[in-house]
Every structure is written in C-alpha cells, then in structure tokens.
mmCIF file of C-alpha atoms in Angstrom:
data_model
loop_
_atom_site.group_PDB
_atom_site.id
_atom_site.type_symbol
_atom_site.label_atom_id
_atom_site.label_comp_id
_atom_site.label_asym_id
_atom_site.label_seq_id
_atom_site.Cartn_x
_atom_site.Cartn_y
_atom_site.Cartn_z
ATOM 1 C CA MET A 1 -16.828 -22.855 97.201
ATOM 2 C CA ASP A 2 -15.977 -19.211 97.425
ATOM 3 C CA ILE A 3 -14.585 -17.820 94.217
ATOM 4 C CA VAL A 4 -13.433 -14.272 94.814
ATOM 5 C CA SER A 5 -9.924 -14.097 93.416
ATOM 6 C CA ASP A 6 -8.236 -15.314 90.266
ATOM 7 C CA PRO A 7 -7.468 -19.010 90.831
ATOM 8 C CA THR A 8 -5.316 -19.050 87.668
ATOM 9 C CA GLY A 9 -2.602 -16.867 89.206
ATOM 10 C CA GLY A 10 -2.990 -13.718 87.082
ATOM 11 C CA GLN A 11 -3.863 -15.456 83.817
ATOM 12 C CA GLY A 12 -7.403 -14.144 84.144
ATOM 13 C CA LEU A 13 -6.183 -10.563 83.863
ATOM 14 C CA LYS A 14 -3.959 -11.502 80.920
ATOM 15 C CA PHE A 15 -6.938 -13.157 79.225
ATOM 16 C CA PHE A 16 -9.100 -10.055 79.813
ATOM 17 C CA GLY A 17 -6.344 -7.880 78.342
ATOM 18 C CA SER A 18 -5.835 -9.991 75.241
ATOM 19 C CA ILE A 19 -9.570 -10.115 74.467
ATOM 20 C CA THR A 20 -9.967 -6.341 74.838
ATOM 21 C CA ALA A 21 -6.852 -5.765 72.712
ATOM 22 C CA SER A 22 -8.310 -7.955 69.969
ATOM 23 C CA ILE A 23 -11.615 -6.053 70.152
ATOM 24 C CA SER A 24 -9.814 -2.711 69.894
ATOM 25 C CA HIS A 25 -7.925 -3.922 66.791
ATOM 26 C CA GLU A 26 -11.218 -4.880 65.149
ATOM 27 C CA ILE A 27 -12.655 -1.454 65.942
ATOM 28 C CA LYS A 28 -9.519 0.214 64.510
ATOM 29 C CA ASN A 29 -10.093 -1.687 61.263
ATOM 30 C CA THR A 30 -13.712 -0.528 60.940
ATOM 31 C CA LEU A 31 -12.659 3.038 61.818
ATOM 32 C CA ALA A 32 -10.041 2.901 59.070
ATOM 33 C CA VAL A 33 -12.668 1.857 56.485
ATOM 34 C CA MET A 34 -15.057 4.597 57.626
ATOM 35 C CA THR A 35 -12.278 7.219 57.644
ATOM 36 C CA GLU A 36 -11.230 6.499 54.046
ATOM 37 C CA ASN A 37 -14.772 6.370 52.712
ATOM 38 C CA ALA A 38 -15.737 9.574 54.518
ATOM 39 C CA GLY A 39 -12.545 11.136 53.152
ATOM 40 C CA LEU A 40 -13.525 10.033 49.660
ATOM 41 C CA LEU A 41 -16.941 11.679 50.078
ATOM 42 C CA GLU A 42 -15.127 14.866 51.087
ATOM 43 C CA ASP A 43 -12.921 14.618 48.003
ATOM 44 C CA LEU A 44 -15.967 14.149 45.733
ATOM 45 C CA ALA A 45 -17.682 17.150 47.353
ATOM 46 C CA ALA A 46 -14.569 19.276 46.810
ATOM 47 C CA MET A 47 -14.462 18.189 43.161
ATOM 48 C CA ALA A 48 -18.184 19.046 42.792
ATOM 49 C CA GLU A 49 -17.437 22.569 44.073
ATOM 50 C CA THR A 50 -15.003 23.028 41.177
ATOM 51 C CA GLY A 51 -17.548 21.830 38.618
ATOM 52 C CA THR A 52 -17.041 18.043 38.415
ATOM 53 C CA PRO A 53 -20.502 16.437 38.330
ATOM 54 C CA LEU A 54 -21.373 14.430 41.430
ATOM 55 C CA ASP A 55 -22.856 10.967 40.787
ATOM 56 C CA PRO A 56 -25.652 10.310 43.363
ATOM 57 C CA GLU A 57 -25.200 6.553 42.967
ATOM 58 C CA ARG A 58 -21.558 6.846 44.006
ATOM 59 C CA VAL A 59 -22.527 8.888 47.048
ATOM 60 C CA LYS A 60 -25.176 6.304 47.976
ATOM 61 C CA LYS A 61 -22.683 3.473 47.602
ATOM 62 C CA LEU A 62 -20.069 5.172 49.800
ATOM 63 C CA ALA A 63 -22.695 6.039 52.419
ATOM 64 C CA GLY A 64 -23.735 2.374 52.354
ATOM 65 C CA VAL A 65 -20.172 1.265 53.069
ATOM 66 C CA ILE A 66 -19.964 3.630 56.054
ATOM 67 C CA ILE A 67 -23.319 2.465 57.428
ATOM 68 C CA ARG A 68 -22.271 -1.180 57.046
ATOM 69 C CA GLN A 69 -19.101 -0.521 59.011
ATOM 70 C CA LEU A 70 -21.074 1.384 61.669
ATOM 71 C CA HIS A 71 -23.297 -1.668 62.174
ATOM 72 C CA ARG A 72 -20.233 -3.881 62.294
ATOM 73 C CA THR A 73 -18.654 -1.649 64.935
ATOM 74 C CA ASP A 74 -21.876 -1.629 66.935
ATOM 75 C CA GLY A 75 -21.853 -5.447 66.958
ATOM 76 C CA ILE A 76 -18.243 -5.506 68.133
ATOM 77 C CA VAL A 77 -18.964 -3.034 70.946
ATOM 78 C CA LYS A 78 -22.038 -5.048 72.020
ATOM 79 C CA ASN A 79 -19.854 -8.152 72.359
ATOM 80 C CA MET A 80 -17.259 -6.144 74.270
ATOM 81 C CA ASN A 81 -19.987 -4.960 76.620
ATOM 82 C CA ARG A 82 -21.258 -8.514 77.220
ATOM 83 C CA PHE A 83 -17.712 -9.675 77.883
ATOM 84 C CA SER A 84 -16.980 -6.775 80.256
ATOM 85 C CA HIS A 85 -20.070 -7.588 82.317
ATOM 86 C CA SER A 86 -19.033 -11.214 82.767
ATOM 87 C CA VAL A 87 -16.982 -10.143 85.814
ATOM 88 C CA ASP A 88 -19.977 -8.491 87.560
ATOM 89 C CA SER A 89 -20.706 -11.557 89.694
ATOM 90 C CA PRO A 90 -18.196 -14.253 90.650
ATOM 91 C CA VAL A 91 -20.964 -16.889 90.518
ATOM 92 C CA CYS A 92 -24.400 -16.649 88.945
ATOM 93 C CA THR A 93 -26.922 -18.492 86.797
ATOM 94 C CA ILE A 94 -26.363 -18.030 83.086
ATOM 95 C CA ASP A 95 -27.510 -19.433 79.762
ATOM 96 C CA ALA A 96 -24.981 -22.099 78.756
ATOM 97 C CA TRP A 97 -25.362 -21.383 75.032
ATOM 98 C CA GLU A 98 -25.072 -17.585 75.292
ATOM 99 C CA VAL A 99 -21.663 -17.735 76.976
ATOM 100 C CA PHE A 100 -20.449 -20.180 74.306
ATOM 101 C CA GLU A 101 -21.821 -18.006 71.502
ATOM 102 C CA LEU A 102 -20.094 -14.915 72.923
ATOM 103 C CA MET A 103 -16.690 -16.624 73.067
ATOM 104 C CA ILE A 104 -17.152 -17.952 69.519
ATOM 105 C CA LEU A 105 -17.933 -14.424 68.276
ATOM 106 C CA LEU A 106 -14.865 -13.067 70.075
ATOM 107 C CA ALA A 107 -12.723 -15.875 68.607
ATOM 108 C CA ARG A 108 -13.887 -15.269 65.007
ATOM 109 C CA ARG A 109 -11.100 -12.800 64.254
ATOM 110 C CA LEU A 110 -8.475 -15.158 65.648
ATOM 111 C CA GLY A 111 -9.978 -17.921 63.516
ATOM 112 C CA GLN A 112 -9.774 -15.711 60.415
ATOM 113 C CA MET A 113 -6.108 -14.957 61.130
ATOM 114 C CA LYS A 114 -5.451 -18.703 61.283
ATOM 115 C CA GLY A 115 -7.637 -19.484 58.236
ATOM 116 C CA ILE A 116 -10.099 -21.510 60.307
ATOM 117 C CA SER A 117 -13.893 -21.201 60.152
ATOM 118 C CA LEU A 118 -15.924 -21.498 63.337
ATOM 119 C CA ASN A 119 -19.380 -22.982 62.812
ATOM 120 C CA PRO A 120 -21.628 -22.865 65.836
ATOM 121 C CA ASP A 121 -24.757 -24.979 66.028
ATOM 122 C CA CYS A 122 -26.879 -24.177 69.061
ATOM 123 C CA GLY A 123 -28.595 -27.539 69.356
ATOM 124 C CA VAL A 124 -30.043 -26.770 72.786
ATOM 125 C CA ALA A 125 -31.330 -23.316 73.750
ATOM 126 C CA GLY A 126 -32.305 -21.991 77.169
ATOM 127 C CA THR A 127 -30.208 -24.356 79.329
ATOM 128 C CA SER A 128 -29.182 -22.602 82.536
ATOM 129 C CA ILE A 129 -26.132 -23.428 84.620
ATOM 130 C CA THR A 130 -24.947 -21.883 87.879
ATOM 131 C CA THR A 131 -21.260 -21.248 87.453
ATOM 132 C CA ALA A 132 -18.461 -18.681 87.517
ATOM 133 C CA PRO A 133 -19.006 -16.914 84.167
ATOM 134 C CA PHE A 134 -15.578 -15.339 83.792
ATOM 135 C CA LEU A 135 -13.773 -18.567 84.645
ATOM 136 C CA LEU A 136 -15.989 -20.495 82.228
ATOM 137 C CA GLU A 137 -15.222 -17.971 79.479
ATOM 138 C CA GLN A 138 -11.497 -18.490 80.069
ATOM 139 C CA LEU A 139 -11.887 -22.244 79.895
ATOM 140 C CA ILE A 140 -13.961 -22.112 76.717
ATOM 141 C CA TRP A 141 -11.345 -19.762 75.199
ATOM 142 C CA ARG A 142 -8.559 -22.217 76.071
ATOM 143 C CA CYS A 143 -10.562 -25.008 74.404
ATOM 144 C CA LEU A 144 -11.145 -22.849 71.319
ATOM 145 C CA GLU A 145 -7.424 -22.009 71.038
ATOM 146 C CA PHE A 146 -6.487 -25.665 71.432
ATOM 147 C CA SER A 147 -9.108 -26.741 68.876
ATOM 148 C CA MET A 148 -7.973 -24.164 66.319
ATOM 149 C CA GLU A 149 -4.378 -25.377 66.629
ATOM 150 C CA ALA A 150 -5.569 -28.951 66.177
ATOM 151 C CA ALA A 151 -7.828 -28.073 63.228
ATOM 152 C CA GLY A 152 -4.972 -26.401 61.333
ATOM 153 C CA GLN A 153 -4.987 -23.829 58.506
ATOM 154 C CA GLY A 154 -8.054 -24.181 56.290
ATOM 155 C CA GLY A 155 -9.865 -26.254 58.903
ATOM 156 C CA GLU A 156 -13.452 -26.010 60.060
ATOM 157 C CA LEU A 157 -14.584 -26.276 63.665
ATOM 158 C CA LYS A 158 -18.118 -27.452 64.435
ATOM 159 C CA LEU A 159 -19.179 -26.166 67.839
ATOM 160 C CA THR A 160 -22.227 -27.536 69.621
ATOM 161 C CA LEU A 161 -23.855 -27.673 73.021
ATOM 162 C CA GLU A 162 -25.663 -30.657 74.560
ATOM 163 C CA SER A 163 -27.740 -30.761 77.688
ATOM 164 C CA VAL A 164 -27.340 -33.836 79.919
ATOM 165 C CA PRO A 165 -28.947 -34.585 83.316
ATOM 166 C CA ASP A 166 -25.950 -33.448 85.374
ATOM 167 C CA GLY A 167 -24.900 -30.454 83.265
ATOM 168 C CA VAL A 168 -23.857 -29.517 79.711
ATOM 169 C CA ARG A 169 -21.372 -30.723 77.136
ATOM 170 C CA TYR A 170 -19.581 -28.243 74.868
ATOM 171 C CA ARG A 171 -18.318 -30.140 71.808
ATOM 172 C CA PHE A 172 -15.498 -28.955 69.550
ATOM 173 C CA ARG A 173 -15.379 -31.109 66.385
ATOM 174 C CA GLY A 174 -13.009 -30.996 63.407
ATOM 175 C CA LEU A 175 -9.704 -31.425 65.250
ATOM 176 C CA GLN A 176 -7.972 -33.253 62.406
ATOM 177 C CA GLY A 177 -4.438 -32.741 63.699
ATOM 178 C CA LEU A 178 -4.910 -34.323 67.115
ATOM 179 C CA SER A 179 -2.184 -36.635 68.310
ATOM 180 C CA GLN A 180 -2.936 -39.808 70.248
ATOM 181 C CA ASN A 181 -1.767 -38.361 73.578
ATOM 182 C CA ALA A 182 -3.512 -35.564 75.457
ATOM 183 C CA ASP A 183 -1.948 -32.216 74.578
ATOM 184 C CA PRO A 184 0.080 -30.503 77.338
ATOM 185 C CA GLN A 185 -1.522 -27.172 76.365
ATOM 186 C CA LEU A 186 -4.557 -28.080 78.446
ATOM 187 C CA GLN A 187 -2.598 -29.558 81.323
ATOM 188 C CA ASP A 188 -0.880 -26.425 82.655
ATOM 189 C CA SER A 189 -1.590 -25.167 86.176
ATOM 190 C CA GLY A 190 -3.881 -22.395 84.929
ATOM 191 C CA CYS A 191 -6.131 -24.766 83.040
ATOM 192 C CA LYS A 192 -6.159 -27.251 85.914
ATOM 193 C CA ALA A 193 -7.180 -24.468 88.311
ATOM 194 C CA LEU A 194 -10.047 -23.480 85.996
ATOM 195 C CA LEU A 195 -11.280 -27.064 85.727
ATOM 196 C CA GLN A 196 -11.076 -27.582 89.468
ATOM 197 C CA ASN A 197 -12.888 -24.354 90.345
ATOM 198 C CA LEU A 198 -15.633 -24.997 87.803
ATOM 199 C CA GLY A 199 -16.002 -28.680 88.645
ATOM 200 C CA ALA A 200 -15.462 -29.235 84.921
ATOM 201 C CA GLU A 201 -13.743 -31.929 82.888
ATOM 202 C CA ILE A 202 -12.096 -32.035 79.448
ATOM 203 C CA GLU A 203 -12.017 -35.115 77.280
ATOM 204 C CA VAL A 204 -9.896 -35.137 74.116
ATOM 205 C CA LEU A 205 -10.785 -37.833 71.589
ATOM 206 C CA SER A 206 -8.252 -38.303 68.789
ATOM 207 C CA ARG A 207 -10.882 -40.266 66.884
ATOM 208 C CA PRO A 208 -13.130 -38.641 65.731
ATOM 209 C CA GLY A 209 -10.994 -35.535 66.402
ATOM 210 C CA GLU A 210 -13.089 -33.977 69.100
ATOM 211 C CA LEU A 211 -12.789 -32.138 72.400
ATOM 212 C CA VAL A 212 -15.591 -32.330 74.951
ATOM 213 C CA LEU A 213 -15.846 -29.822 77.786
ATOM 214 C CA LYS A 214 -18.173 -31.088 80.525
ATOM 215 C CA VAL A 215 -19.565 -28.460 82.879
ATOM 216 C CA PRO A 216 -21.843 -29.277 85.824
ATOM 217 C CA LYS A 217 -25.326 -27.795 86.205
ATOM 218 C CA LYS A 218 -24.269 -26.036 89.389
ATOM 219 C CA LEU A 219 -21.156 -25.438 91.417
ATOM 220 C CA ASP A 220 -20.866 -27.242 94.745
ATOM 221 C CA GLY A 221 -22.236 -25.020 97.494
ATOM 222 C CA HIS A 222 -24.099 -22.753 95.066
ATOM 223 C CA GLU A 223 -27.805 -23.304 94.543
ATOM 224 C CA PRO A 224 -29.392 -21.666 91.482
ATOM 225 C CA ASN A 225 -30.771 -18.296 92.537
ATOM 226 C CA PRO A 226 -33.159 -16.616 90.090
ATOM 227 C CA ALA A 227 -32.191 -13.248 91.630
ATOM 228 C CA GLU A 228 -28.586 -13.891 90.575
ATOM 229 C CA SER A 229 -29.471 -14.861 87.007
ATOM 230 C CA ARG A 230 -27.792 -12.895 84.297
ATOM 231 C CA GLY A 231 -29.896 -12.307 81.226
ATOM 232 C CA PRO A 232 -28.550 -11.249 77.822
ATOM 233 C CA ALA A 233 -26.709 -7.897 78.020
ATOM 234 C CA MET B 1 7.571 12.209 39.637
ATOM 235 C CA THR B 2 4.540 9.893 40.029
ATOM 236 C CA GLU B 3 4.774 7.682 43.061
ATOM 237 C CA LYS B 4 3.971 4.013 42.453
ATOM 238 C CA VAL B 5 2.324 2.338 45.439
ATOM 239 C CA LEU B 6 1.083 -1.146 46.347
ATOM 240 C CA LEU B 7 -1.615 -1.343 49.051
ATOM 241 C CA VAL B 8 -1.950 -4.632 50.940
ATOM 242 C CA ASP B 9 -4.884 -5.005 53.375
ATOM 243 C CA ASP B 10 -7.582 -7.634 53.905
ATOM 244 C CA GLU B 11 -10.404 -5.040 53.986
ATOM 245 C CA GLN B 12 -11.557 -4.487 50.385
ATOM 246 C CA ASP B 13 -13.715 -1.434 51.252
ATOM 247 C CA PHE B 14 -10.659 0.202 52.824
ATOM 248 C CA LEU B 15 -8.438 -0.570 49.820
ATOM 249 C CA ASP B 16 -10.952 0.725 47.254
ATOM 250 C CA ALA B 17 -11.461 4.079 49.021
ATOM 251 C CA LEU B 18 -7.797 4.687 49.840
ATOM 252 C CA ALA B 19 -6.672 3.712 46.326
ATOM 253 C CA GLU B 20 -9.147 6.119 44.722
ATOM 254 C CA ARG B 21 -8.099 8.985 47.001
ATOM 255 C CA MET B 22 -4.431 8.325 46.251
ATOM 256 C CA ARG B 23 -5.050 8.187 42.477
ATOM 257 C CA ALA B 24 -6.905 11.527 42.718
ATOM 258 C CA ARG B 25 -3.663 12.906 44.220
ATOM 259 C CA GLY B 26 -1.620 11.715 41.242
ATOM 260 C CA MET B 27 -0.259 8.401 42.507
ATOM 261 C CA GLU B 28 -0.224 5.123 40.580
ATOM 262 C CA VAL B 29 -1.853 2.556 42.874
ATOM 263 C CA SER B 30 -2.209 -1.232 42.828
ATOM 264 C CA THR B 31 -4.086 -3.141 45.501
ATOM 265 C CA THR B 32 -4.390 -6.659 46.853
ATOM 266 C CA THR B 33 -6.067 -8.341 49.836
ATOM 267 C CA SER B 34 -3.622 -11.265 49.646
ATOM 268 C CA PRO B 35 -0.083 -11.109 51.065
ATOM 269 C CA LYS B 36 0.901 -14.001 48.767
ATOM 270 C CA GLU B 37 -0.315 -12.065 45.750
ATOM 271 C CA ALA B 38 1.671 -9.043 46.992
ATOM 272 C CA LEU B 39 4.853 -11.140 46.955
ATOM 273 C CA GLU B 40 4.098 -12.152 43.342
ATOM 274 C CA LYS B 41 3.366 -8.551 42.290
ATOM 275 C CA ILE B 42 6.695 -7.185 43.556
ATOM 276 C CA GLU B 43 8.508 -9.697 41.340
ATOM 277 C CA LYS B 44 6.720 -8.401 38.247
ATOM 278 C CA GLU B 45 6.512 -4.667 38.977
ATOM 279 C CA SER B 46 8.588 -1.996 40.653
ATOM 280 C CA PHE B 47 6.990 0.023 43.485
ATOM 281 C CA ASP B 48 8.178 3.093 45.336
ATOM 282 C CA ALA B 49 6.308 2.066 48.492
ATOM 283 C CA ILE B 50 4.298 -0.847 49.881
ATOM 284 C CA ILE B 51 1.605 0.034 52.424
ATOM 285 C CA LEU B 52 1.180 -3.181 54.382
ATOM 286 C CA ASP B 53 -1.436 -4.042 57.003
ATOM 287 C CA PHE B 54 0.253 -5.531 60.066
ATOM 288 C CA GLN B 55 -2.390 -8.163 60.798
ATOM 289 C CA MET B 56 -3.948 -10.169 57.985
ATOM 290 C CA PRO B 57 -5.220 -13.698 57.466
ATOM 291 C CA GLU B 58 -3.043 -15.967 55.319
ATOM 292 C CA MET B 59 0.274 -14.501 56.505
ATOM 293 C CA ASP B 60 1.479 -12.573 59.539
ATOM 294 C CA GLY B 61 2.529 -8.940 58.746
ATOM 295 C CA LEU B 62 6.065 -9.413 60.037
ATOM 296 C CA ALA B 63 6.474 -12.601 57.970
ATOM 297 C CA VAL B 64 5.339 -10.709 54.862
ATOM 298 C CA LEU B 65 7.757 -7.876 55.658
ATOM 299 C CA LYS B 66 10.620 -10.353 56.009
ATOM 300 C CA ALA B 67 9.746 -12.023 52.691
ATOM 301 C CA LEU B 68 9.397 -8.668 50.877
ATOM 302 C CA LYS B 69 12.765 -7.392 52.115
ATOM 303 C CA THR B 70 14.484 -10.717 51.365
ATOM 304 C CA ASN B 71 13.331 -10.695 47.740
ATOM 305 C CA LYS B 72 13.692 -6.933 47.182
ATOM 306 C CA PRO B 73 15.914 -5.235 49.787
ATOM 307 C CA GLU B 74 15.441 -1.794 48.186
ATOM 308 C CA LEU B 75 11.660 -1.966 48.748
ATOM 309 C CA GLN B 76 10.287 0.674 51.104
ATOM 310 C CA VAL B 77 7.580 -0.798 53.352
ATOM 311 C CA ILE B 78 5.231 1.288 55.499
ATOM 312 C CA LEU B 79 3.321 -0.797 58.051
ATOM 313 C CA LEU B 80 -0.268 -0.025 59.025
ATOM 314 C CA THR B 81 -1.013 -1.139 62.568
ATOM 315 C CA GLY B 82 -4.048 -1.065 64.859
ATOM 316 C CA HIS B 83 -1.840 -0.261 67.827
ATOM 317 C CA ALA B 84 1.514 1.415 67.285
ATOM 318 C CA THR B 85 3.555 0.446 70.317
ATOM 319 C CA LEU B 86 7.212 1.363 70.576
ATOM 320 C CA GLN B 87 8.113 -2.309 70.905
ATOM 321 C CA LYS B 88 6.277 -3.238 67.702
ATOM 322 C CA GLY B 89 7.817 -0.307 65.894
ATOM 323 C CA ILE B 90 11.332 -1.321 66.900
ATOM 324 C CA GLU B 91 10.673 -4.915 65.841
ATOM 325 C CA ALA B 92 9.366 -3.752 62.463
ATOM 326 C CA MET B 93 12.302 -1.375 61.904
ATOM 327 C CA LYS B 94 14.757 -4.157 62.743
ATOM 328 C CA LEU B 95 13.122 -6.236 60.009
ATOM 329 C CA GLY B 96 13.523 -3.386 57.551
ATOM 330 C CA ALA B 97 10.259 -1.429 57.582
ATOM 331 C CA MET B 98 10.740 2.195 56.618
ATOM 332 C CA ASP B 99 8.018 3.446 58.930
ATOM 333 C CA PHE B 100 4.794 2.456 60.649
ATOM 334 C CA VAL B 101 1.482 4.292 60.942
ATOM 335 C CA GLU B 102 -1.417 3.694 63.308
ATOM 336 C CA LYS B 103 -4.884 3.083 61.801
ATOM 337 C CA PRO B 104 -6.935 5.018 60.888
ATOM 338 C CA ALA B 105 -4.155 6.770 58.987
ATOM 339 C CA ASP B 106 -4.223 10.418 57.988
ATOM 340 C CA LEU B 107 -3.847 10.543 54.185
ATOM 341 C CA GLU B 108 -1.634 13.643 54.182
ATOM 342 C CA THR B 109 0.766 11.966 56.640
ATOM 343 C CA LEU B 110 0.756 8.773 54.557
ATOM 344 C CA THR B 111 1.407 10.770 51.358
ATOM 345 C CA GLU B 112 4.433 12.468 52.947
ATOM 346 C CA LYS B 113 5.827 9.115 53.994
ATOM 347 C CA ILE B 114 5.301 7.731 50.475
ATOM 348 C CA LYS B 115 7.227 10.684 48.979
ATOM 349 C CA LYS B 116 10.071 9.979 51.429
ATOM 350 C CA ALA B 117 9.961 6.297 50.472
ATOM 351 C CA GLN B 118 10.286 7.173 46.782
ATOM 352 C CA ALA B 119 13.301 9.420 47.477
ATOM 353 C CA LYS B 120 14.945 6.766 49.653
ATOM 354 C CA LYS B 121 14.429 4.084 47.014
ATOM 355 C CA MET B 122 15.902 6.302 44.294
ATOM 356 C CA ILE B 123 19.055 6.799 46.367
ATOM 357 C CA LEU B 124 19.361 3.042 46.931
ATOM 358 C CA VAL B 125 18.854 2.231 43.248
ATOM 359 C CA GLU B 126 21.406 4.890 42.206
ATOM 360 C CA LYS B 127 23.887 3.374 44.629
ATOM 361 C CA GLN B 128 23.287 -0.080 43.163
ATOM 362 C CA ILE B 129 23.862 1.258 39.637
ATOM 363 C CA GLU B 130 27.032 3.027 40.776
ATOM 364 C CA GLU B 131 28.359 -0.165 42.282
ATOM 365 C CA LYS B 132 27.536 -2.100 39.140
ATOM 366 C CA MET B 133 29.368 0.483 36.997
ATOM 367 C CA LYS B 134 32.424 0.293 39.270
ATOM 368 C CA ARG B 135 32.490 -3.484 38.938
ATOM 369 C CA ILE B 136 32.238 -3.272 35.146
ATOM 370 C CA LEU B 137 35.084 -0.712 35.004
ATOM 371 C CA LEU B 138 37.245 -2.917 37.210
ATOM 372 C CA ASP B 139 36.528 -6.032 35.160
ATOM 373 C CA LYS B 140 37.299 -4.261 31.906
ATOM 374 C CA GLY B 141 40.401 -2.618 33.364
ATOM 375 C CA TRP B 142 39.367 0.794 32.003
#
C-alpha cells in the first residue's frame, strides 16, 4: 500500500490545524500567567525604589510561579514538536505506546474543558508497529473524542494498551453513556478511510462501556525496517 | 471613583497576580476560577466590569456571557481570549460583550477598558433610574 496523500479527503489537514490551535491556546495561557507575575515583580521593584520594603519570600514565590509556567510551556512545546514530526514519514516503525501517550497528552486540555479525566496505564512498553503514524494519530484522536462524549461530564477514561500476536489493542474504558447501537460518529467516510488504510478495526462494547481499537503489527506491503524506525523526539 | 471588578479565569496563578496588580492601582477586585460561582457573585454584588476568560472548564465562555447578560443586562463584560479573531469578536459582541482582549493582556490597556466599562454602566444605570422615575410620575399623575 502506498500512502502518500490524505485518504480522509482533507480532514488530516483540519486535524493538524485543530491540534496546533489547541497547543497555541495552552501556550497563550502560560504566557498570560508569566506576564502577570513578571509584571507584579516589576511593580514590587518600583515600590521598593520609593521605600516600600521588599519581601524576599514574595520575590521567591513569584519567581517560582514563573519557573513552573516555563516548565509547563516547555512540556507543551515538546509535545508540539513530537506531533509535528509525525508527518516526516508516511510509513515507519514506531512505539505503539508512545503514539498513544502523545495523543492522550494533547487531549488533556480538551478533557479538562469537558470535565473528564484521562488516565493512561501503559501496561505494555516497547511494542513496535509498522504503520502510518499521522493516520494512526488521527484515528486515536477520533476514538478519544468519541470516548469523551460517551464518558460524559465528570467521567473518567481508563486508557490502556495490550500487545497481541497480530498487533496491538488500544482500550478506552469508562464509556458510561454508550448506547446499544454503534455510534455514527465513527462511521463517517473519513474514519472508514483511516481504518481501511491502517488495516485497523474498531469494536464498541456497550457493556462494559468500552471501545477497542485494533491495529495490526505491520501494514500490508510494508516490512518493518529498523532504518525507518522513529525513536522518541 | 473606584472601579469594582470581577476576574473569572481557571488559572489561579494568573488571577492572584492580576488581582494584586489591579488592587495596587486602586481597583476593588474579586476573583473566581468557577464560572458558576461568578454567576452567583453577580447576584449578590454589583461590579463595574467582569473580565472573563473565553475558554474554561465547567462552562463555555460564550455560555457564561449569555447567562451573565440575561441576569444582569447592564453588566459590562470584557472577554479574554487566546486568539482574537474577527469572527469570534463579532460573535461575542452580538452576545453583549463590551470588548475582547487577546492574552497575554497589557494591564494598561485592560485598565482603560475597565474605566470605559464603569462609565458605560453608570450611563445605563442612570437611564434605568430615569425610566423608573418617569413611570412613578405617570402612575401618580404628578
């Protein structure tokens, strides 16, 4: 299989745009915190110049807030970098858990907005799959969105990875609001194109309120190539 | 005249610093990280301006704006947004926001907007009082 273009008809670009927009909003928030705290330090310095005593503990505390936000911003930019590099190769060998972990981190803010906690549990580390990373990220994102809707406000999603002989299973548990029938959200042409191109399958189980995303160990026509492996960014 | 402001944002570190800087500039400031608590506060106290984060957990910024303006139409709401697009601005104005500012906000700019909000609110309240007086005069036939 030759994956060179967007099989989802432009949704890939839309997905890329919405993730980067979300990242930029997060960075704006940390910049706002740093701006106000730096401004407050300036105000305290100005007051000290006119004779108001400066409390070193206050200065330390404000500096601590700024440093905390700097670390937070650094983490956000690291994730953005990892995500940006996922389009470097159309198909390559990747760590199945790392791609899941990245999408969970990127979905955290969305989860917070919806009042839903995302609880990842690695389970299996170091399982490699040969796949189309960007397409897999889109599919995982679609599953996360679907699962958050099904979990509902105040819900908790348990997210795990299992290794099986023919591939991996991403499990999304805690979908309390699932109806008996499969949800049309995951049956649109974009999602179907992703599943087909990845050789993947989705199973939605109303009891016990779980979604299982099955991804094969390798794509048809693509043998694992150590030279093509993508390590952690 | 001292401006009375309510800050609504889910980042506590942001609220604490901004509130302190505003108080140092003579404003009376209340804060909350909860949009629902903000809706309760406006019922109990009168504010010249509400500085409202556009995106928060618990309630969407536009939904909060709608609820605030429904309960207190004279309230002046300034939205804080991570990305101030024209489209978003128009949508917010249609729902009754007085203005919107992109984060991180410049404090001097925000202060100017708060002063304008106070003036606008005073005009609206005076108008309401005038209308009330007219109604009383009509009823009494004076």
